[in-house]
Amino acid sequence: MNIYDVIVVGSGNAALCAALSAKDAGAKKILIIEKASKKEAGGNSRYTNGSYRFAYDNFSDLKKIIPSLKNTKRIDYGKYPKKSFYDDMIKVTKNKTDKNLTKKLVNNSHDVIYWLSKKGLKFVPIKGKQSFVVNGVTKYWGGLTLEVKGQGEGLVKSLTNIVIKNGVEIKYEFAAKKIIKKDNKIVGLKVSHKGKSKDIFCKSVVLACGGFEASSKMRTKYLGKGWDKAKVRGTKHNTGDGLNMAFEHGAASYGEWSGCHAVFHDMNGPKFSDLKIAAKYRKISYPWGIVINANGERFVDEGEDLRNYTYAKFGREVIKQPKQFAWQIFDQKVRPMLYSEYDVKTATKVKANTIEELVKKLKGVNSKKALSTIKKYNSSVSSEIKFNPTIKDGKKTIGLKINKTNWANKIDTGPYYAYGVTCGITFTFGGLKVNNQCEVLNRRNKPIKGLFAAGEMVGGIFYVNYPGGSGLTSGAVFGRIAGQHAAKLRNI
Ligand SMILES: Cc1cc2nc3c(=O)[nH]c(=O)nc-3n(C[C@H](O)[C@H](O)[C@H](O)COP(=O)(O)OP(=O)(O)OC[C@H]3O[C@@H](n4cnc5c(N)ncnc54)[C@H](O)[C@@H]3O)c2cc1C
């Protein structure tokens, strides 16, 4: 009988890292099974910008990853010490993150990117989105500084090639259906291939097959009412299969099952995203404007924090609004500052020369109330502080029910623009409980022998919110750990 050392379920970032790491740790027969066809494989990882958040102390830490990187006076790459990454995790999760998992994520973050670069993955500095030009110097905020060359597509393509070169076998259109257990140990998987059921045997299984964001049934069950309406920003294949399979064997659920990463997303985007414009359905330049709902009212503090620390939670706010849509409003002063995702031809947008005209064009909105909201907002803007998009400038409104606490410019210079948005779900936060080796724990906190998890499937890391770029890093860090320990079971 053909017995694999390790079977990895999924072919996204976490799975590919797990397979590569299992190989490093001595496993010889490694199989990746992927539910999607080769054309659709790579999961949410393929839809990403390929940007990884990781800790670095100085330019040399970046140069280790990109040896050709030049240290010029015109670019300040800043720094992002481990403490800053850790503090960001504590801040955005409102101190709910599992501290042990977060320490692992943070402490291994630089090393895992270095490891990937040594394996052949090419990184480049992120252009435009994570930096600002100040007095002729491009300054990075730190934290989210590098992305993979070719972004998500480049990441999956390169990492898949690297994995194949390392002797890992990949079977596409093989969906894991059930975990096979014998004598209290995981021994294989029941899979479905083109409608036929098959058993595949192994010494250990790494589940890296995503959350439940693409299952409208599970979204409604765990996230709540209205979530069936959310648009899915990534793959249609992450339907919670791995989570449910693990639960059948007594795995403990962990983390925020009612939580997810969700952003403002084009209100007319497709039900599931497409790879052609992927991340460009997203609309996250709201810190430079205001957002109003169908009642013509604002419902979030658009300037609460730097965009990286608010974008992942505002999609959830729009689900709570009447008819689950909103319009983002900007004037000509800030229009050039919007991300390129606002320029896509298919974007739902309206433009007008006056605010009065604009509000009438906002489909489904109480235009009278919208006009009064904008006027009230304009008259409450504090003019003492100068607008500065490179920092939290404290330019705020005073006296509103929901104040805007930074970057509060008046909306007073035509033409005016509005972009229609709804909720786009990225990934879910609830997952499985794992130990330091990424073994899946049962409800009595004991490892399920031979079962490991990585990526979106690990619960307990993200709650409430998420610092941009940590999903890929988490997949790489925990995928690497899972693969390493799964490989050890080959000799047992
Ligand atoms: C538009 C978008 C942009 C993003 N940008 C970034 C970014 O720049 N940086 C960042 O850090 N994060 C980003 N994210 C989040 C990031 O995508 C995820 O955190 C990360 O990719 C998850 O990786 P994963 O390997 O756990 O899952 P995935 O990459 O989703 O892989 C899961 C795989 O499992 C497969 N699968 C599912 N069920 C089965 C089954 N039963 N049998 C076999 N295979 C199965 C799926 O087909 C899929 O290929 C973004 C997400 C989206 C949607």
Coordinates of C-alpha atoms and ligand atoms in Angstrom, one line a residue:
M1 CA 0.0 0.0 0.0
N2 CA 1.2 3.5 -0.9
I3 CA 1.6 5.4 2.4
Y4 CA 2.6 9.0 2.4
D5 CA 4.7 10.5 5.2
V6 CA 2.6 13.7 5.2
I7 CA -0.6 14.7 3.4
V8 CA -1.3 18.5 3.3
V9 CA -4.9 19.6 2.5
G10 CA -5.0 22.8 0.5
S11 CA -2.6 24.5 -1.9
G12 CA -2.6 28.1 -0.5
N13 CA 0.3 29.8 1.4
A14 CA 0.0 27.8 4.6
A15 CA -0.2 24.5 2.8
L16 CA 2.7 25.2 0.5
C17 CA 4.8 26.3 3.5
A18 CA 3.8 23.2 5.5
A19 CA 4.8 20.9 2.6
L20 CA 8.1 22.7 2.1
S21 CA 8.9 22.5 5.8
A22 CA 8.0 18.8 6.0
K23 CA 10.5 18.3 3.2
D24 CA 13.1 20.2 5.2
A25 CA 12.4 18.1 8.2
G26 CA 13.1 14.9 6.3
A27 CA 9.8 13.7 5.0
K28 CA 10.2 12.0 1.7
K29 CA 6.7 11.2 0.5
I30 CA 4.6 14.4 0.7
L31 CA 1.3 14.9 -1.0
I32 CA -0.7 18.0 -1.4
I33 CA -4.4 17.5 -2.2
E34 CA -6.4 20.5 -3.5
K35 CA -10.2 20.6 -4.0
A36 CA -10.0 23.1 -6.8
S37 CA -8.8 22.5 -10.3
K38 CA -5.3 23.6 -11.2
K39 CA -6.7 26.7 -12.8
E40 CA -8.5 27.8 -9.6
A41 CA -6.0 26.4 -7.0
G42 CA -4.1 28.5 -4.5
G43 CA -7.0 29.6 -2.3
N44 CA -7.3 33.0 -0.9
S45 CA -3.5 33.3 -1.0
R46 CA -3.8 33.8 -4.7
Y47 CA -6.1 36.8 -4.4
T48 CA -3.8 38.6 -2.0
N49 CA -1.5 41.5 -2.6
G50 CA 1.2 39.1 -1.4
S51 CA 2.2 41.5 1.4
Y52 CA 3.6 39.9 4.6
R53 CA 3.8 41.8 7.9
F54 CA 6.9 41.0 9.8
A55 CA 9.2 42.4 12.4
Y56 CA 12.5 44.1 11.4
D57 CA 14.9 46.3 13.3
N58 CA 16.8 48.0 10.4
F59 CA 17.6 48.1 6.8
S60 CA 20.0 45.1 7.1
D61 CA 17.1 42.9 8.2
L62 CA 15.3 43.8 4.9
K63 CA 18.6 43.4 2.9
K64 CA 18.8 39.8 4.2
I65 CA 15.5 39.1 2.4
I66 CA 16.3 41.2 -0.8
P67 CA 20.1 41.2 -1.2
S68 CA 19.9 43.6 -4.1
L69 CA 18.0 46.3 -2.0
K70 CA 19.8 49.7 -2.2
N71 CA 20.1 51.9 0.9
T72 CA 19.4 55.4 -0.6
K73 CA 18.7 58.7 1.1
R74 CA 15.5 59.0 -0.9
I75 CA 13.9 56.0 0.8
D76 CA 13.4 55.5 4.5
Y77 CA 12.3 51.9 5.2
G78 CA 11.8 52.6 8.8
K79 CA 11.6 49.8 11.3
Y80 CA 9.1 47.5 12.9
P81 CA 10.5 46.0 16.1
K82 CA 8.9 42.8 17.5
K83 CA 7.4 44.8 20.3
S84 CA 5.5 47.0 17.8
F85 CA 4.1 44.0 16.0
Y86 CA 3.1 42.4 19.3
D87 CA 1.5 45.7 20.5
D88 CA -0.4 46.1 17.3
M89 CA -1.8 42.6 17.7
I90 CA -2.9 43.4 21.3
K91 CA -4.3 46.7 20.2
V92 CA -6.4 45.6 17.2
T93 CA -7.7 42.4 18.9
K94 CA -8.6 44.4 22.0
N95 CA -6.2 42.2 24.0
K96 CA -8.1 39.0 23.1
T97 CA -5.5 37.3 21.0
D98 CA -3.9 34.1 22.4
K99 CA -0.6 35.6 23.7
N100 CA 1.3 32.4 23.1
L101 CA 0.2 32.1 19.5
T102 CA 0.9 35.8 18.9
K103 CA 4.4 35.6 20.4
K104 CA 5.1 32.7 18.0
L105 CA 3.7 34.7 15.1
V106 CA 5.7 37.8 15.9
N107 CA 9.0 36.1 17.0
N108 CA 9.1 33.9 13.9
S109 CA 7.9 36.5 11.4
H110 CA 11.2 37.7 10.1
D111 CA 12.8 34.3 10.1
V112 CA 10.0 32.8 8.1
I113 CA 10.2 35.5 5.4
Y114 CA 14.0 35.0 5.3
W115 CA 13.4 31.2 5.0
L116 CA 11.0 31.7 2.1
S117 CA 13.4 34.1 0.4
K118 CA 16.2 31.5 0.7
K119 CA 13.8 28.9 -0.8
G120 CA 13.6 31.2 -3.9
L121 CA 10.5 33.4 -3.2
K122 CA 11.2 36.9 -4.5
F123 CA 10.2 39.9 -2.4
V124 CA 10.0 43.6 -3.4
P125 CA 9.2 46.8 -1.5
I126 CA 5.5 47.7 -1.6
K127 CA 5.1 50.7 -3.9
G128 CA 2.7 53.5 -3.0
K129 CA 0.3 52.0 -0.6
Q130 CA 2.4 51.7 2.6
S131 CA 4.6 54.8 2.3
F132 CA 4.3 58.5 1.9
V133 CA 6.6 61.0 0.3
V134 CA 7.7 63.6 2.9
N135 CA 10.2 66.3 1.8
G136 CA 11.2 64.2 -1.1
V137 CA 11.9 61.1 1.0
T138 CA 9.7 58.0 0.6
K139 CA 8.9 57.0 4.2
Y140 CA 7.5 53.6 5.0
W141 CA 5.2 53.3 8.1
G142 CA 7.0 50.0 9.0
G143 CA 5.3 46.6 9.4
L144 CA 4.0 46.2 5.9
T145 CA 7.0 46.9 3.8
L146 CA 7.5 44.0 1.4
E147 CA 5.3 42.0 -0.9
V148 CA 6.0 39.0 -3.1
K149 CA 7.0 39.8 -6.7
G150 CA 3.8 39.3 -8.7
Q151 CA 1.6 39.6 -5.6
G152 CA -0.8 36.7 -4.8
E153 CA -0.5 35.2 -8.3
G154 CA 3.3 35.4 -8.1
L155 CA 3.3 34.0 -4.6
V156 CA 1.2 30.9 -5.4
K157 CA 2.9 30.3 -8.7
S158 CA 6.5 30.6 -7.4
L159 CA 5.9 28.7 -4.2
T160 CA 4.1 25.9 -6.0
N161 CA 7.0 25.6 -8.4
I162 CA 9.5 25.5 -5.4
V163 CA 7.4 22.9 -3.7
I164 CA 7.3 20.7 -6.8
K165 CA 11.0 21.1 -7.3
N166 CA 11.4 19.8 -3.8
G167 CA 9.7 16.6 -4.8
V168 CA 6.2 17.2 -3.4
E169 CA 3.4 15.7 -5.3
I170 CA 0.2 17.8 -5.9
K171 CA -3.2 16.3 -6.8
Y172 CA -5.8 18.8 -8.0
E173 CA -9.5 18.3 -7.9
F174 CA -9.0 16.0 -4.9
A175 CA -11.3 17.2 -2.1
A176 CA -10.8 15.9 1.4
K177 CA -14.1 14.6 2.7
K178 CA -13.3 12.7 5.9
I179 CA -10.3 12.0 8.2
I180 CA -9.6 8.3 8.7
K181 CA -8.6 7.3 12.2
K182 CA -7.4 3.9 13.4
D183 CA -6.2 2.9 16.9
N184 CA -6.6 6.5 18.0
K185 CA -4.3 7.8 15.3
I186 CA -5.0 9.6 12.0
V187 CA -4.0 7.3 9.2
G188 CA -5.4 8.9 6.1
L189 CA -8.1 10.7 4.3
K190 CA -11.3 9.9 2.4
V191 CA -11.2 12.0 -0.7
S192 CA -13.5 12.7 -3.6
H193 CA -12.0 13.0 -7.1
K194 CA -14.3 13.8 -10.0
G195 CA -17.3 12.3 -8.2
K196 CA -15.4 9.1 -7.1
S197 CA -14.5 8.4 -3.5
K198 CA -11.1 7.1 -2.6
D199 CA -9.0 6.5 0.5
I200 CA -5.4 7.8 0.7
F201 CA -3.1 6.7 3.6
C202 CA -0.4 8.6 5.5
K203 CA 1.4 9.0 8.8
S204 CA 0.1 12.5 9.4
V205 CA -2.3 15.1 7.9
V206 CA -1.8 18.9 7.9
L207 CA -5.1 20.7 7.4
A208 CA -4.5 24.0 5.6
C209 CA -7.8 24.3 3.8
G210 CA -9.1 27.7 4.9
G211 CA -12.0 29.0 7.0
F212 CA -15.7 29.0 6.2
E213 CA -16.0 32.4 4.5
A214 CA -17.3 30.9 1.3
S215 CA -20.2 28.9 3.0
S216 CA -23.2 31.2 3.3
K217 CA -24.8 28.5 5.6
M218 CA -21.9 28.6 8.0
R219 CA -21.6 32.3 7.8
T220 CA -25.2 32.7 8.9
K221 CA -24.8 30.1 11.6
Y222 CA -21.6 31.5 13.2
L223 CA -21.4 35.2 12.1
G224 CA -25.1 35.9 12.3
K225 CA -28.1 37.2 10.4
G226 CA -27.4 39.1 7.2
W227 CA -24.0 37.4 6.5
D228 CA -25.5 35.3 3.7
K229 CA -25.5 38.6 1.7
A230 CA -21.8 39.3 2.1
K231 CA -19.7 39.1 -1.1
V232 CA -16.8 36.8 -0.9
R233 CA -13.5 38.5 -1.7
G234 CA -11.5 35.3 -2.4
T235 CA -12.0 31.7 -3.4
K236 CA -15.3 29.9 -3.4
H237 CA -13.7 26.7 -2.1
N238 CA -13.1 27.7 1.5
T239 CA -16.3 26.2 2.8
G240 CA -15.2 25.1 6.3
D241 CA -14.5 21.4 5.2
G242 CA -11.4 21.0 7.3
L243 CA -13.0 22.5 10.4
N244 CA -16.0 20.2 10.1
M245 CA -13.8 17.1 9.4
A246 CA -11.7 17.9 12.5
F247 CA -14.8 18.3 14.7
E248 CA -16.0 14.8 13.7
H249 CA -12.9 13.6 15.5
G250 CA -13.5 15.7 18.6
A251 CA -11.3 18.7 17.8
A252 CA -11.8 21.7 20.0
S253 CA -13.0 24.9 18.4
Y254 CA -11.1 28.0 19.3
G255 CA -11.0 31.8 18.7
E256 CA -13.7 34.2 17.6
W257 CA -16.3 32.1 15.7
S258 CA -18.5 35.2 15.3
G259 CA -15.6 37.2 13.9
C260 CA -14.1 37.7 10.5
H261 CA -12.0 40.0 8.4
A262 CA -14.4 42.0 6.2
V263 CA -13.9 45.2 4.2
F264 CA -15.8 47.8 2.2
H265 CA -16.3 46.2 -1.2
D266 CA -17.9 47.3 -4.4
M267 CA -21.7 46.9 -3.9
N268 CA -22.1 45.4 -7.4
G269 CA -19.1 43.1 -7.2
P270 CA -19.8 39.4 -8.0
K271 CA -20.9 36.9 -5.3
F272 CA -17.4 35.4 -5.3
S273 CA -14.4 37.4 -6.5
D274 CA -12.6 36.8 -9.7
L275 CA -8.9 36.7 -10.2
K276 CA -9.0 39.4 -13.0
I277 CA -9.4 42.3 -10.6
A278 CA -9.3 40.4 -7.3
A279 CA -8.3 42.9 -4.6
K280 CA -9.7 45.8 -6.6
Y281 CA -13.3 45.3 -5.6
R282 CA -12.1 46.5 -2.2
K283 CA -12.6 50.2 -1.4
I284 CA -10.4 51.3 1.5
S285 CA -9.4 54.9 1.0
Y286 CA -12.3 56.0 3.4
P287 CA -9.9 57.8 5.8
W288 CA -9.8 60.6 3.3
G289 CA -13.6 61.0 3.1
I290 CA -16.8 60.1 4.9
V291 CA -19.2 57.1 4.7
I292 CA -23.0 57.3 4.8
N293 CA -25.7 54.6 4.9
A294 CA -29.1 54.4 3.3
N295 CA -30.5 56.7 6.0
G296 CA -28.0 59.3 5.0
E297 CA -26.1 58.9 8.3
R298 CA -22.4 58.3 9.1
F299 CA -21.9 55.1 11.1
V300 CA -18.1 54.7 11.7
D301 CA -15.2 57.0 12.7
E302 CA -13.5 56.9 9.3
G303 CA -10.3 58.4 10.8
E304 CA -10.2 56.2 13.9
D305 CA -6.7 54.9 13.1
L306 CA -4.3 54.3 10.2
R307 CA -6.2 52.4 7.5
N308 CA -4.2 49.1 8.1
Y309 CA -5.8 49.0 11.6
T310 CA -9.4 49.7 10.6
Y311 CA -10.0 48.3 7.1
A312 CA -10.5 44.7 8.2
K313 CA -13.4 45.6 10.6
F314 CA -15.4 48.1 8.7
G315 CA -17.0 45.5 6.4
R316 CA -18.7 44.1 9.4
E317 CA -20.2 47.6 10.2
V318 CA -21.8 47.8 6.8
I319 CA -23.6 44.5 7.3
K320 CA -25.4 46.1 10.3
Q321 CA -26.7 49.0 8.2
P322 CA -30.1 49.2 6.6
K323 CA -30.1 47.4 3.3
Q324 CA -26.4 46.6 3.9
F325 CA -24.8 49.2 1.7
A326 CA -23.1 52.5 2.0
W327 CA -21.6 55.3 -0.1
Q328 CA -18.1 56.6 0.5
I329 CA -17.9 60.4 -0.3
F330 CA -14.8 62.4 -1.4
D331 CA -14.1 65.8 -2.9
Q332 CA -11.6 66.7 -5.5
K333 CA -9.0 67.7 -2.9
V334 CA -8.5 64.1 -1.9
R335 CA -9.5 62.3 -5.1
P336 CA -5.9 61.9 -6.3
M337 CA -5.1 60.2 -3.0
L338 CA -7.5 57.3 -3.5
Y339 CA -6.0 53.8 -4.2
S340 CA -6.0 52.6 -7.8
E341 CA -8.9 50.3 -6.9
Y342 CA -11.2 53.4 -7.3
D343 CA -10.1 53.7 -10.9
V344 CA -11.4 50.3 -12.1
K345 CA -13.9 50.7 -14.9
T346 CA -16.5 48.5 -13.1
A347 CA -16.4 50.5 -9.8
T348 CA -19.9 51.6 -8.7
K349 CA -19.5 55.4 -8.7
V350 CA -21.3 58.7 -9.2
K351 CA -19.8 62.2 -9.7
A352 CA -21.4 65.6 -9.5
N353 CA -20.3 69.3 -9.4
T354 CA -22.2 70.1 -6.3
I355 CA -23.0 68.2 -3.1
E356 CA -26.7 68.8 -3.7
E357 CA -26.5 67.1 -7.0
L358 CA -24.3 64.3 -5.6
V359 CA -26.7 63.2 -2.9
K360 CA -29.5 62.9 -5.3
K361 CA -27.5 60.5 -7.4
L362 CA -26.9 58.1 -4.4
K363 CA -29.2 55.2 -5.2
G364 CA -31.2 54.1 -2.2
V365 CA -30.1 56.9 0.1
N366 CA -32.3 59.5 2.0
S367 CA -30.8 62.4 0.1
K368 CA -32.2 65.1 2.3
K369 CA -30.6 63.6 5.4
A370 CA -27.4 62.9 3.5
L371 CA -27.1 66.6 2.6
S372 CA -27.7 67.6 6.1
T373 CA -25.1 65.0 7.4
I374 CA -22.5 66.4 5.0
K375 CA -23.2 70.0 6.0
K376 CA -23.1 69.2 9.7
Y377 CA -19.9 67.3 9.2
N378 CA -18.3 70.3 7.3
S379 CA -19.3 72.7 10.0
S380 CA -17.9 70.6 12.8
V381 CA -14.4 70.2 11.2
S382 CA -11.7 71.7 13.4
S383 CA -9.6 74.1 11.2
E384 CA -6.8 74.6 13.7
I385 CA -4.9 71.4 12.8
K386 CA -3.2 70.9 9.4
F387 CA -4.1 67.9 7.4
N388 CA -1.3 65.4 7.3
P389 CA -2.0 62.0 5.7
T390 CA 1.4 60.5 6.8
I391 CA 0.5 60.4 10.5
K392 CA -2.6 60.3 12.7
D393 CA -2.9 64.1 12.5
G394 CA -5.6 64.7 15.1
K395 CA -7.5 66.9 12.6
K396 CA -11.0 66.0 13.9
T397 CA -14.6 67.0 14.0
I398 CA -16.1 68.3 17.2
G399 CA -19.6 67.7 18.6
L400 CA -20.9 65.0 16.2
K401 CA -22.6 61.8 17.4
I402 CA -19.8 60.0 15.7
N403 CA -16.7 62.2 15.4
K404 CA -14.1 61.7 12.8
T405 CA -10.9 61.7 14.8
N406 CA -8.2 62.2 12.2
W407 CA -7.9 63.5 8.6
A408 CA -11.2 65.4 8.9
N409 CA -11.1 67.7 5.9
K410 CA -14.2 69.6 4.8
I411 CA -15.9 68.2 1.7
D412 CA -16.1 71.4 -0.1
T413 CA -14.3 71.3 -3.4
G414 CA -16.0 70.0 -6.5
P415 CA -16.3 67.8 -8.4
Y416 CA -17.6 65.4 -5.7
Y417 CA -17.3 61.6 -5.9
A418 CA -19.2 58.8 -4.3
Y419 CA -18.5 55.0 -4.4
G420 CA -21.1 52.4 -3.5
V421 CA -20.0 49.7 -1.1
T422 CA -21.2 46.7 0.8
C423 CA -19.5 44.0 2.9
G424 CA -16.8 41.9 1.3
I425 CA -15.7 39.0 3.6
T426 CA -12.1 38.1 3.4
F427 CA -11.7 35.2 5.9
T428 CA -13.1 34.0 9.2
F429 CA -11.4 34.1 12.6
G430 CA -12.8 31.0 14.3
G431 CA -10.7 27.9 14.0
L432 CA -9.2 24.9 15.7
K433 CA -7.2 24.8 18.9
V434 CA -3.5 23.9 18.3
N435 CA -0.5 23.4 20.6
N436 CA 3.1 24.6 20.1
Q437 CA 3.7 22.0 17.4
C438 CA 0.5 23.0 15.6
E439 CA -1.1 19.6 16.6
V440 CA -4.9 19.9 16.7
L441 CA -6.2 19.6 20.3
N442 CA -9.3 17.8 21.3
R443 CA -11.9 19.1 23.7
R444 CA -9.9 17.7 26.6
N445 CA -6.9 19.7 25.4
K446 CA -5.0 16.6 24.3
P447 CA -3.4 16.3 20.8
I448 CA -5.3 14.3 18.1
K449 CA -2.3 12.1 17.1
G450 CA -1.3 12.8 13.5
L451 CA -3.5 15.8 12.9
F452 CA -2.1 19.3 12.4
A453 CA -3.5 22.6 11.3
A454 CA -2.2 25.9 9.8
G455 CA -3.3 29.1 8.1
E456 CA -6.9 30.4 8.4
M457 CA -7.8 27.2 10.3
V458 CA -5.8 28.1 13.4
G459 CA -8.2 29.8 15.9
G460 CA -7.3 32.2 18.6
I461 CA -5.0 34.6 16.8
F462 CA -7.4 37.2 15.3
Y463 CA -10.3 38.7 17.2
V464 CA -12.4 41.8 16.4
N465 CA -9.8 43.1 13.9
Y466 CA -6.6 42.3 12.1
P467 CA -3.3 44.2 11.3
G468 CA -3.0 44.1 7.4
G469 CA -0.6 41.5 6.1
S470 CA -0.7 39.2 9.1
G471 CA -2.7 36.4 7.5
L472 CA 0.0 35.4 5.1
T473 CA 2.6 35.6 7.9
S474 CA 0.5 33.5 10.2
G475 CA 0.0 30.9 7.4
A476 CA 3.8 30.8 6.8
V477 CA 4.8 30.7 10.5
F478 CA 2.3 28.0 11.6
G479 CA 2.5 26.2 8.3
R480 CA 6.2 25.8 8.7
I481 CA 5.8 24.6 12.3
A482 CA 3.0 22.2 11.3
G483 CA 5.1 20.7 8.5
Q484 CA 8.1 20.3 10.6
H485 CA 6.3 18.3 13.3
A486 CA 4.1 16.4 11.0
A487 CA 7.3 15.1 9.3
K488 CA 8.5 13.6 12.6
L489 CA 5.7 11.1 12.7
R490 CA 7.0 9.3 9.5
N491 CA 9.2 7.0 11.6
I492 CA 6.5 6.0 14.1
Ligands
LIG1 C1 -8.7 39.8 -1.8 C2 -7.8 39.4 -0.6 C3 -6.6 40.1 -0.4 C4 -5.8 39.7 0.7 N1 -4.6 40.3 0.9 C5 -3.7 39.8 1.8 C6 -2.4 40.3 1.9 O1 -1.9 41.1 1.1 N2 -1.6 39.9 3.0 C7 -2.1 39.0 3.9 O2 -1.4 38.7 4.8 N3 -3.3 38.5 3.8 C8 -4.2 38.9 2.8 N4 -5.4 38.3 2.6 C9 -5.7 37.2 3.6 C10 -5.0 35.9 3.1 O3 -5.6 35.5 1.9 C11 -5.2 34.7 4.0 O4 -4.9 35.0 5.3 C12 -4.3 33.6 3.6 O5 -4.1 33.5 2.2 C13 -4.9 32.2 4.0 O6 -4.0 31.2 3.6 P1 -4.4 29.7 3.8 O7 -3.3 28.9 3.2 O8 -4.8 29.5 5.2 O9 -5.8 29.5 3.0 P2 -6.0 29.6 1.4 O10 -4.9 30.3 0.7 O11 -7.4 30.1 1.2 O12 -5.9 28.1 0.9 C14 -6.9 27.1 1.3 C15 -7.0 26.1 0.2 O13 -7.7 24.9 0.7 C16 -8.4 24.4 -0.4 N5 -9.5 23.6 0.1 C17 -10.6 23.9 0.7 N6 -11.4 22.9 1.1 C18 -10.7 21.8 0.7 C19 -10.9 20.4 0.8 N7 -12.0 19.9 1.3 N8 -10.0 19.5 0.2 C20 -8.9 20.0 -0.4 N9 -8.6 21.4 -0.5 C21 -9.5 22.2 0.0 C22 -8.9 25.7 -1.1 O14 -9.3 25.4 -2.5 C23 -7.7 26.6 -1.1 O15 -6.8 26.3 -2.2 C24 -6.2 38.6 1.5 C25 -7.3 37.9 1.3 C26 -8.1 38.3 0.2 C27 -9.4 37.5 -0.1

